[in-house]
Amino acid sequence: MKRIIILSIITYVSFFNTNVFSQTKRLNTNTAKPVETFSTQADSIFKCFSDSLKQISIKLHTDAEYGIYNNNKDLLTNPYYYRLFVNPLLYKSSLRNVMEIDTDNNSSKLSELTNDKCLIVDNAIHKFFISLYTQHPYIVHNTDDILEKSGRMREDINTRIDHKVQISDVVKKKELENVIEPIEAISRKPNFWTFSHNISLQLMQNYSNDKWYQGGINYNSMLTRYTFQANYNNKQKVTFNNKLEMNLGFQTNKDDKEHKFKTTEDLLRLTNNLGVRASGRWYYSIQLQSWTQFHPKYNNNSNVVYSDFMSPFESVLSLGMDYKYSKSKFSFNLHLAPIAYDFKYVDRKALTARYGVKGNHHSYETIGSNITATWNWQILKELSWNSRMYYFTNYEKIQVEWENTFNFAINKYLSSKLYLYPRFDDSYTNNNSDAVIQFKEYLSLGLNLSF
């Protein structure tokens, strides 16, 4: 409603000033009256302002629309806005206002930043006069200097007014209540354990008909491998690594009339290693390796067992030092044990001599030295190499094993594995009682899952 009043008054003032200008122009051309002096100009300005306020006062008291009966004060009744009701002058304050701020962009921001209605209306008045100066410059004949020189303008309004009372002193501070509540402290110990699983299922088929020029054996094979690791590392001195390996593979063979399936891979092995940091990558360590197999093994067309669960069973407890090295794509662990205790047990009596147990016994014990090295190398993104080298000697006989698994990753779930396993053991002899080098190899394709 106040904006409507302002726009109405601005329109009235513009119309009024135009008429005054035209009448003044006709008087100057038709009469020979002398030009008004400085004092008479100031008197006419204040007289025009008083007459305009009187007309507004009459309208406010006769028209309830303006809210005079609602106990509302209109900003236009303030003498500060005399510029809207007198002959237009060139006001320096309006020029400074347009030079200092962008009224188009800041007028909306001004209303958001302050609730001072006088300041908002004053800014609108400056905007009006700038528009008047640019669009109707012929209406303006004098500057506001005539008002300042007349001595009728109050100058004390420019005096800075300081607040003697601070708001912080008037507003009553809210006293904080002392609330004592029990605090439950929860202490969570870091988890130094890490667990990992790897499961693979490899399948293979070989077929050739009776007319194949080279002949051959038709068979299907399956190999499952499962590895579980539970490792402890407190990031200071102590490590405790545990690894369980279970491998079991079967193959069909039509030439074997006695057994529908034969085992091709059979391993159950548990490795435990406890280390205490000595210096850098070296650890004092104690390691226990134990292994056997799941299923009995036969030769073709024979019911004679060559090996079975707990026949043999071997466990090596060694004391020494470990060297551990690890990078992003390569990890290496070397266990050097000058003192190692080897325990071998054969449950089947008929197999005791085959595995070096003498006399009417099922087991034997020996003291020697042990070296175990394991490494994992991610050669390429699609190719990795896992290896284990085992060496034991009781200073009379030696046992050496070197397991190598090359994993070719096809995608996230499919892979191909190449397994190479040379082995030498003095305690195992052939029919001629000679120790020989043993070798096993297979290549397979199948499912591989790690988590």
Coordinates of C-alpha atoms in Angstrom, one line a residue:
M1 CA 0.0 0.0 0.0
K2 CA 2.9 2.3 0.8
R3 CA 4.5 1.6 -2.6
I4 CA 1.2 2.6 -4.3
I5 CA 1.2 5.9 -2.3
I6 CA 4.9 6.6 -3.3
L7 CA 4.2 5.9 -7.0
S8 CA 1.1 8.1 -6.8
I9 CA 3.0 11.0 -5.2
I10 CA 5.9 10.6 -7.7
T11 CA 3.4 10.8 -10.6
Y12 CA 1.8 13.8 -9.0
V13 CA 5.1 15.6 -8.4
S14 CA 6.2 15.0 -12.0
F15 CA 2.9 16.3 -13.4
F16 CA 3.0 19.3 -11.0
N17 CA 6.6 20.2 -11.8
T18 CA 5.9 20.0 -15.5
N19 CA 3.0 22.5 -15.1
V20 CA 5.0 24.7 -13.0
F21 CA 7.8 24.7 -15.5
S22 CA 5.5 25.5 -18.4
Q23 CA 3.8 28.3 -16.4
T24 CA 7.1 29.8 -15.4
K25 CA 8.4 29.7 -18.9
R26 CA 5.3 31.6 -20.2
L27 CA 5.6 34.1 -17.4
N28 CA 9.2 34.7 -18.3
T29 CA 8.4 35.2 -22.0
N30 CA 5.3 37.3 -21.5
T31 CA 6.2 39.5 -18.6
A32 CA 9.2 41.5 -17.7
K33 CA 9.3 40.5 -14.0
P34 CA 12.8 40.3 -12.5
V35 CA 14.3 36.9 -11.7
E36 CA 13.7 35.7 -8.2
T37 CA 16.5 36.3 -5.8
F38 CA 18.2 33.5 -3.8
S39 CA 16.1 34.2 -0.7
T40 CA 12.8 34.2 -2.5
Q41 CA 13.6 30.9 -4.2
A42 CA 14.2 29.2 -0.8
D43 CA 11.0 30.7 0.6
S44 CA 9.0 29.4 -2.4
I45 CA 10.5 25.9 -1.9
F46 CA 9.6 25.7 1.8
K47 CA 6.1 27.2 1.0
C48 CA 5.5 24.5 -1.6
F49 CA 6.6 21.8 0.8
S50 CA 4.3 23.1 3.5
D51 CA 1.3 23.3 1.1
S52 CA 2.0 19.7 -0.1
L53 CA 2.2 18.4 3.4
K54 CA -1.1 20.1 4.2
Q55 CA -2.8 18.5 1.2
I56 CA -1.4 15.0 2.2
S57 CA -2.6 15.6 5.8
I58 CA -6.1 16.4 4.6
K59 CA -6.2 13.2 2.4
L60 CA -4.9 11.0 5.2
H61 CA -7.6 12.2 7.6
T62 CA -10.4 11.8 5.1
D63 CA -9.4 8.4 3.6
A64 CA -9.2 5.4 5.8
E65 CA -7.4 3.4 3.1
Y66 CA -4.0 4.9 4.2
G67 CA -4.3 3.4 7.6
I68 CA -4.5 6.6 9.7
Y69 CA -7.3 5.1 11.7
N70 CA -5.3 1.9 12.2
N71 CA -2.7 3.9 14.2
N72 CA -0.1 3.5 11.4
K73 CA 2.4 6.2 10.6
D74 CA 3.0 6.9 6.9
L75 CA 6.6 7.6 5.9
L76 CA 5.4 10.5 3.7
T77 CA 4.5 12.6 6.7
N78 CA 8.2 12.8 7.6
P79 CA 9.6 16.2 6.5
Y80 CA 12.8 14.3 5.5
Y81 CA 11.0 13.5 2.2
Y82 CA 10.4 17.2 1.2
R83 CA 12.2 16.6 -2.1
L84 CA 9.1 14.8 -3.5
F85 CA 6.9 17.9 -3.0
V86 CA 9.1 20.9 -4.1
N87 CA 10.5 22.0 -7.4
P88 CA 13.1 19.5 -8.5
L89 CA 16.7 20.4 -7.7
L90 CA 19.9 18.7 -8.5
Y91 CA 20.8 16.8 -5.3
K92 CA 24.4 15.9 -4.8
S93 CA 23.4 13.0 -2.5
S94 CA 21.5 11.3 -5.3
L95 CA 24.6 11.6 -7.6
R96 CA 26.8 10.2 -4.9
N97 CA 24.3 7.4 -4.3
V98 CA 24.4 6.3 -8.0
M99 CA 28.2 6.5 -8.1
E100 CA 28.7 4.4 -5.1
I101 CA 26.2 1.5 -5.5
D102 CA 24.3 -0.2 -8.3
T103 CA 20.8 0.7 -7.3
D104 CA 19.2 -1.9 -9.6
N105 CA 21.1 -4.8 -8.2
N106 CA 21.3 -3.6 -4.6
S107 CA 17.8 -2.4 -4.0
S108 CA 16.5 -5.9 -3.7
K109 CA 19.5 -6.9 -1.5
L110 CA 18.9 -3.8 0.6
S111 CA 15.5 -5.0 1.6
E112 CA 16.9 -8.4 2.5
L113 CA 19.7 -7.0 4.6
T114 CA 17.8 -4.4 6.6
N115 CA 14.3 -3.7 8.0
D116 CA 14.9 0.1 8.0
K117 CA 12.0 1.4 5.9
C118 CA 13.3 4.9 5.8
L119 CA 16.5 3.7 4.3
I120 CA 14.7 1.7 1.7
V121 CA 12.4 4.6 0.7
D122 CA 15.4 7.0 0.6
N123 CA 17.1 4.7 -1.8
A124 CA 14.0 4.6 -4.0
I125 CA 13.9 8.5 -4.0
H126 CA 17.5 8.6 -5.2
K127 CA 16.7 6.3 -8.0
F128 CA 13.7 8.5 -9.0
F129 CA 15.8 11.6 -9.1
I130 CA 18.5 10.0 -11.2
S131 CA 15.8 8.9 -13.7
L132 CA 14.5 12.5 -13.7
Y133 CA 17.9 14.0 -14.4
T134 CA 18.6 11.7 -17.3
Q135 CA 15.1 11.7 -18.9
H136 CA 13.9 15.3 -18.1
P137 CA 16.9 17.4 -17.5
Y138 CA 15.1 20.6 -18.7
I139 CA 13.0 20.6 -15.5
V140 CA 15.9 21.1 -13.2
H141 CA 17.3 24.7 -13.0
N142 CA 19.1 24.8 -9.6
T143 CA 21.1 22.7 -7.2
D144 CA 20.5 22.0 -3.6
D145 CA 23.1 24.7 -2.7
I146 CA 20.3 27.3 -2.4
L147 CA 18.9 25.4 0.5
E148 CA 22.2 25.0 2.3
K149 CA 23.1 28.7 1.8
S150 CA 19.7 29.9 3.1
G151 CA 20.5 28.7 6.6
R152 CA 17.2 27.0 7.0
M153 CA 18.5 23.5 6.9
R154 CA 19.5 21.8 10.1
E155 CA 23.1 20.7 10.2
D156 CA 23.0 18.8 13.5
I157 CA 21.5 15.8 11.9
N158 CA 25.0 15.0 10.5
T159 CA 26.3 14.7 14.0
R160 CA 27.2 11.1 14.8
I161 CA 25.0 9.6 17.4
D162 CA 26.6 6.9 19.6
H163 CA 24.6 4.5 21.7
K164 CA 25.3 4.9 25.3
V165 CA 23.7 1.6 26.2
Q166 CA 25.0 -1.6 24.7
I167 CA 22.5 -4.2 23.7
S168 CA 24.5 -6.8 25.5
D169 CA 24.0 -4.8 28.7
V170 CA 20.3 -4.6 28.3
V171 CA 19.6 -8.2 27.3
K172 CA 19.6 -10.4 30.3
K173 CA 22.2 -13.1 30.1
K174 CA 20.8 -16.6 30.4
E175 CA 22.6 -18.4 33.1
L176 CA 23.9 -21.8 32.1
E177 CA 22.7 -24.7 34.2
N178 CA 25.2 -27.1 35.5
V179 CA 24.0 -30.4 34.3
I180 CA 26.0 -33.4 35.4
E181 CA 25.3 -36.5 33.4
P182 CA 27.2 -39.8 33.7
I183 CA 29.5 -40.3 30.7
E184 CA 29.9 -43.9 29.5
A185 CA 33.4 -44.3 28.1
I186 CA 33.6 -47.0 25.4
S187 CA 37.1 -48.3 24.7
R188 CA 37.4 -50.2 21.4
K189 CA 40.6 -52.2 20.9
P190 CA 41.9 -52.2 17.3
N191 CA 41.4 -55.5 15.4
F192 CA 44.8 -56.8 14.4
W193 CA 43.3 -59.9 12.7
T194 CA 42.9 -60.3 9.0
F195 CA 41.1 -63.2 7.3
S196 CA 41.1 -64.3 3.7
H197 CA 39.6 -67.2 1.6
N198 CA 40.3 -68.5 -1.8
I199 CA 38.3 -71.2 -3.5
S200 CA 38.9 -72.7 -7.0
L201 CA 37.2 -75.4 -9.0
Q202 CA 39.1 -76.7 -12.0
L203 CA 37.6 -79.0 -14.6
M204 CA 39.2 -80.9 -17.5
Q205 CA 38.0 -83.3 -20.2
N206 CA 40.1 -85.4 -22.6
Y207 CA 38.5 -87.5 -25.4
S208 CA 39.7 -89.3 -28.5
N209 CA 37.9 -92.0 -30.4
D210 CA 39.2 -95.5 -31.1
K211 CA 40.5 -94.5 -34.5
W212 CA 42.7 -91.7 -33.3
Y213 CA 46.1 -92.4 -34.8
Q214 CA 48.1 -91.8 -31.5
G215 CA 45.6 -93.6 -29.3
G216 CA 44.9 -92.1 -25.9
I217 CA 42.9 -92.4 -22.7
N218 CA 39.5 -90.7 -22.3
Y219 CA 39.0 -89.1 -18.9
N220 CA 37.3 -86.3 -17.0
S221 CA 39.0 -84.6 -14.1
M222 CA 38.1 -82.2 -11.3
L223 CA 40.3 -80.3 -8.9
T224 CA 39.2 -78.3 -5.9
R225 CA 41.5 -76.0 -3.9
Y226 CA 40.6 -74.1 -0.7
T227 CA 43.0 -71.8 1.2
F228 CA 42.1 -70.0 4.4
Q229 CA 44.4 -67.5 6.2
A230 CA 44.1 -66.0 9.6
N231 CA 46.9 -63.5 10.3
Y232 CA 47.6 -61.4 13.3
N233 CA 49.9 -58.3 13.3
N234 CA 49.8 -55.7 16.0
K235 CA 52.0 -53.3 13.9
Q236 CA 54.7 -53.3 16.5
K237 CA 56.5 -56.5 17.3
V238 CA 54.2 -59.6 17.2
T239 CA 52.9 -61.5 14.2
F240 CA 51.0 -64.8 14.2
N241 CA 50.2 -66.2 10.8
N242 CA 48.1 -69.3 10.1
K243 CA 47.4 -70.9 6.8
L244 CA 45.2 -73.9 6.0
E245 CA 45.4 -75.6 2.6
M246 CA 43.1 -78.3 1.3
N247 CA 43.5 -79.7 -2.2
L248 CA 41.6 -82.6 -3.6
G249 CA 41.4 -83.8 -7.2
F250 CA 39.8 -86.8 -9.0
Q251 CA 40.1 -88.3 -12.4
T252 CA 38.1 -91.0 -14.3
N253 CA 40.1 -93.7 -16.0
K254 CA 38.5 -96.4 -18.1
D255 CA 41.6 -98.6 -18.0
D256 CA 41.2 -99.0 -14.2
K257 CA 38.5 -101.6 -13.7
E258 CA 38.8 -101.6 -9.9
H259 CA 38.2 -98.0 -9.2
K260 CA 35.8 -95.5 -10.8
F261 CA 37.8 -92.5 -9.6
K262 CA 41.5 -92.0 -8.8
T263 CA 43.0 -89.1 -6.9
T264 CA 45.3 -86.8 -8.8
E265 CA 45.8 -84.1 -6.1
D266 CA 45.5 -84.7 -2.3
L267 CA 46.8 -82.4 0.4
L268 CA 45.8 -81.3 3.8
R269 CA 48.4 -78.9 5.3
L270 CA 48.4 -76.4 8.2
T271 CA 51.2 -73.9 8.8
N272 CA 51.5 -71.8 12.0
N273 CA 54.1 -69.2 12.5
L274 CA 54.7 -67.0 15.5
G275 CA 57.2 -64.1 15.2
V276 CA 58.6 -61.4 17.4
R277 CA 60.4 -58.5 15.7
A278 CA 64.2 -58.5 16.2
S279 CA 65.3 -55.6 13.9
G280 CA 63.9 -54.2 10.7
R281 CA 62.5 -57.1 8.6
W282 CA 64.0 -59.8 10.8
Y283 CA 61.9 -61.7 13.4
Y284 CA 62.6 -64.4 16.0
S285 CA 60.2 -67.1 15.0
I286 CA 58.8 -70.5 15.8
Q287 CA 57.0 -72.4 13.1
L288 CA 54.9 -75.6 12.9
Q289 CA 54.1 -77.3 9.6
S290 CA 51.8 -80.3 9.5
W291 CA 50.4 -82.2 6.5
T292 CA 48.8 -85.4 5.4
Q293 CA 46.1 -86.4 2.8
F294 CA 42.4 -87.1 2.6
H295 CA 41.8 -90.1 0.4
P296 CA 43.6 -93.5 -0.2
K297 CA 45.7 -93.8 -3.4
Y298 CA 45.8 -96.9 -5.6
N299 CA 47.6 -97.9 -8.7
N300 CA 45.6 -99.0 -11.8
N301 CA 43.7 -102.3 -11.4
S302 CA 45.0 -102.8 -7.9
N303 CA 43.6 -102.6 -4.4
V304 CA 47.0 -102.1 -2.8
V305 CA 47.0 -98.8 -0.9
Y306 CA 50.1 -96.6 -1.5
S307 CA 49.1 -93.7 0.8
D308 CA 46.1 -92.8 3.0
F309 CA 44.9 -90.3 5.6
M310 CA 47.6 -90.2 8.4
S311 CA 49.7 -92.5 6.3
P312 CA 51.9 -90.7 6.3
F313 CA 51.5 -87.7 8.6
E314 CA 54.4 -85.4 9.1
S315 CA 54.9 -82.4 11.4
V316 CA 58.0 -80.2 11.6
L317 CA 58.5 -77.8 14.5
S318 CA 61.4 -75.4 13.9
L319 CA 63.0 -72.5 15.8
G320 CA 64.9 -69.8 14.0
M321 CA 64.5 -66.4 12.4
D322 CA 62.2 -65.0 9.6
Y323 CA 62.9 -62.4 7.0
K324 CA 59.8 -60.7 5.7
Y325 CA 59.6 -58.4 2.7
S326 CA 56.5 -56.9 1.2
K327 CA 55.6 -54.5 -1.6
S328 CA 52.5 -53.8 -3.6
K329 CA 53.0 -56.6 -6.1
F330 CA 55.5 -58.9 -4.3
S331 CA 55.7 -60.5 -0.9
F332 CA 58.5 -62.8 0.3
N333 CA 59.0 -64.7 3.6
L334 CA 62.1 -66.7 4.5
H335 CA 62.2 -69.0 7.5
L336 CA 65.7 -70.1 8.6
A337 CA 65.7 -72.7 11.4
P338 CA 69.0 -74.2 12.6
I339 CA 67.0 -76.3 15.0
A340 CA 64.0 -78.4 13.7
Y341 CA 62.2 -81.3 15.1
D342 CA 60.7 -83.7 12.5
F343 CA 57.9 -86.1 13.6
K344 CA 56.6 -88.7 11.0
Y345 CA 53.7 -91.0 11.7
V346 CA 52.4 -93.9 9.5
D347 CA 49.0 -95.3 10.6
R348 CA 49.0 -98.3 8.1
K349 CA 51.5 -100.9 9.3
A350 CA 52.1 -102.1 5.7
L351 CA 53.3 -98.7 4.7
T352 CA 55.8 -98.0 7.5
A353 CA 58.8 -99.3 5.6
R354 CA 57.8 -97.3 2.5
Y355 CA 58.0 -94.1 4.4
G356 CA 61.2 -94.8 6.3
V357 CA 59.8 -96.1 9.6
K358 CA 62.0 -99.0 10.7
G359 CA 61.2 -101.9 13.0
N360 CA 57.8 -102.6 14.5
H361 CA 56.9 -98.9 14.9
H362 CA 54.5 -96.4 13.4
S363 CA 56.6 -93.3 13.8
Y364 CA 60.0 -91.9 14.1
E365 CA 61.6 -88.7 15.3
T366 CA 64.6 -86.8 14.2
I367 CA 66.4 -83.5 14.8
G368 CA 67.8 -81.4 11.9
S369 CA 67.5 -78.0 10.2
N370 CA 64.8 -76.5 8.1
I371 CA 64.5 -73.8 5.5
T372 CA 61.1 -72.6 4.2
A373 CA 60.6 -69.9 1.6
T374 CA 57.3 -68.6 0.3
W375 CA 56.6 -65.8 -2.1
N376 CA 53.7 -64.3 -4.1
W377 CA 54.4 -62.3 -7.2
Q378 CA 51.8 -60.5 -9.3
I379 CA 53.8 -60.5 -12.5
L380 CA 51.1 -59.0 -14.6
K381 CA 47.5 -58.0 -14.0
E382 CA 46.4 -61.4 -15.4
L383 CA 49.3 -63.5 -14.2
S384 CA 50.5 -64.3 -10.6
W385 CA 53.0 -66.8 -9.3
N386 CA 52.7 -68.4 -5.8
S387 CA 55.6 -70.6 -4.7
R388 CA 56.7 -72.6 -1.7
M389 CA 60.2 -74.1 -1.2
Y390 CA 60.7 -76.5 1.6
Y391 CA 64.1 -78.0 2.8
F392 CA 64.8 -80.3 5.7
T393 CA 67.8 -82.4 6.6
N394 CA 68.8 -84.5 9.6
Y395 CA 72.4 -84.4 8.3
E396 CA 71.9 -87.9 7.0
K397 CA 69.1 -87.5 4.5
I398 CA 67.4 -84.6 2.9
Q399 CA 63.9 -83.7 1.8
V400 CA 63.3 -80.9 -0.8
E401 CA 60.0 -79.7 -2.2
W402 CA 59.3 -76.9 -4.5
E403 CA 55.6 -76.1 -5.3
N404 CA 54.8 -73.6 -8.0
T405 CA 51.3 -72.4 -9.0
F406 CA 50.9 -70.0 -11.9
N407 CA 47.4 -68.5 -12.0
F408 CA 46.2 -67.0 -15.4
A409 CA 43.2 -64.8 -14.6
I410 CA 40.7 -64.7 -17.5
N411 CA 38.2 -62.5 -15.7
K412 CA 37.0 -62.0 -12.2
Y413 CA 35.8 -65.6 -11.7
L414 CA 37.5 -67.7 -14.4
S415 CA 41.2 -68.7 -14.3
S416 CA 43.6 -71.2 -15.6
K417 CA 46.2 -72.8 -13.3
L418 CA 49.6 -74.4 -14.1
Y419 CA 50.9 -76.5 -11.3
L420 CA 54.6 -77.6 -11.2
Y421 CA 55.9 -79.7 -8.3
P422 CA 59.4 -81.2 -8.3
R423 CA 60.3 -83.2 -5.1
F424 CA 63.2 -85.2 -3.7
D425 CA 63.1 -87.4 -0.6
D426 CA 65.9 -89.8 0.6
S427 CA 63.5 -91.6 2.8
Y428 CA 61.3 -92.7 -0.2
T429 CA 62.8 -95.2 -2.6
N430 CA 61.6 -97.1 -5.7
N431 CA 61.6 -100.8 -6.2
N432 CA 65.3 -100.8 -6.7
S433 CA 65.8 -99.0 -3.3
D434 CA 67.1 -95.9 -5.0
A435 CA 66.0 -92.4 -4.2
V436 CA 64.7 -90.6 -7.2
I437 CA 63.4 -87.1 -8.2
Q438 CA 59.7 -87.0 -8.3
F439 CA 57.7 -84.6 -10.4
K440 CA 54.0 -83.6 -10.8
E441 CA 52.4 -81.2 -13.2
Y442 CA 48.9 -80.3 -14.3
L443 CA 47.1 -77.5 -16.3
S444 CA 43.5 -76.8 -15.6
L445 CA 40.7 -74.3 -16.3
G446 CA 37.9 -73.3 -14.0
L447 CA 36.3 -71.1 -11.4
N448 CA 38.3 -69.0 -9.0
L449 CA 36.8 -67.0 -6.1
S450 CA 38.7 -64.9 -3.5
F451 CA 37.1 -63.0 -0.5

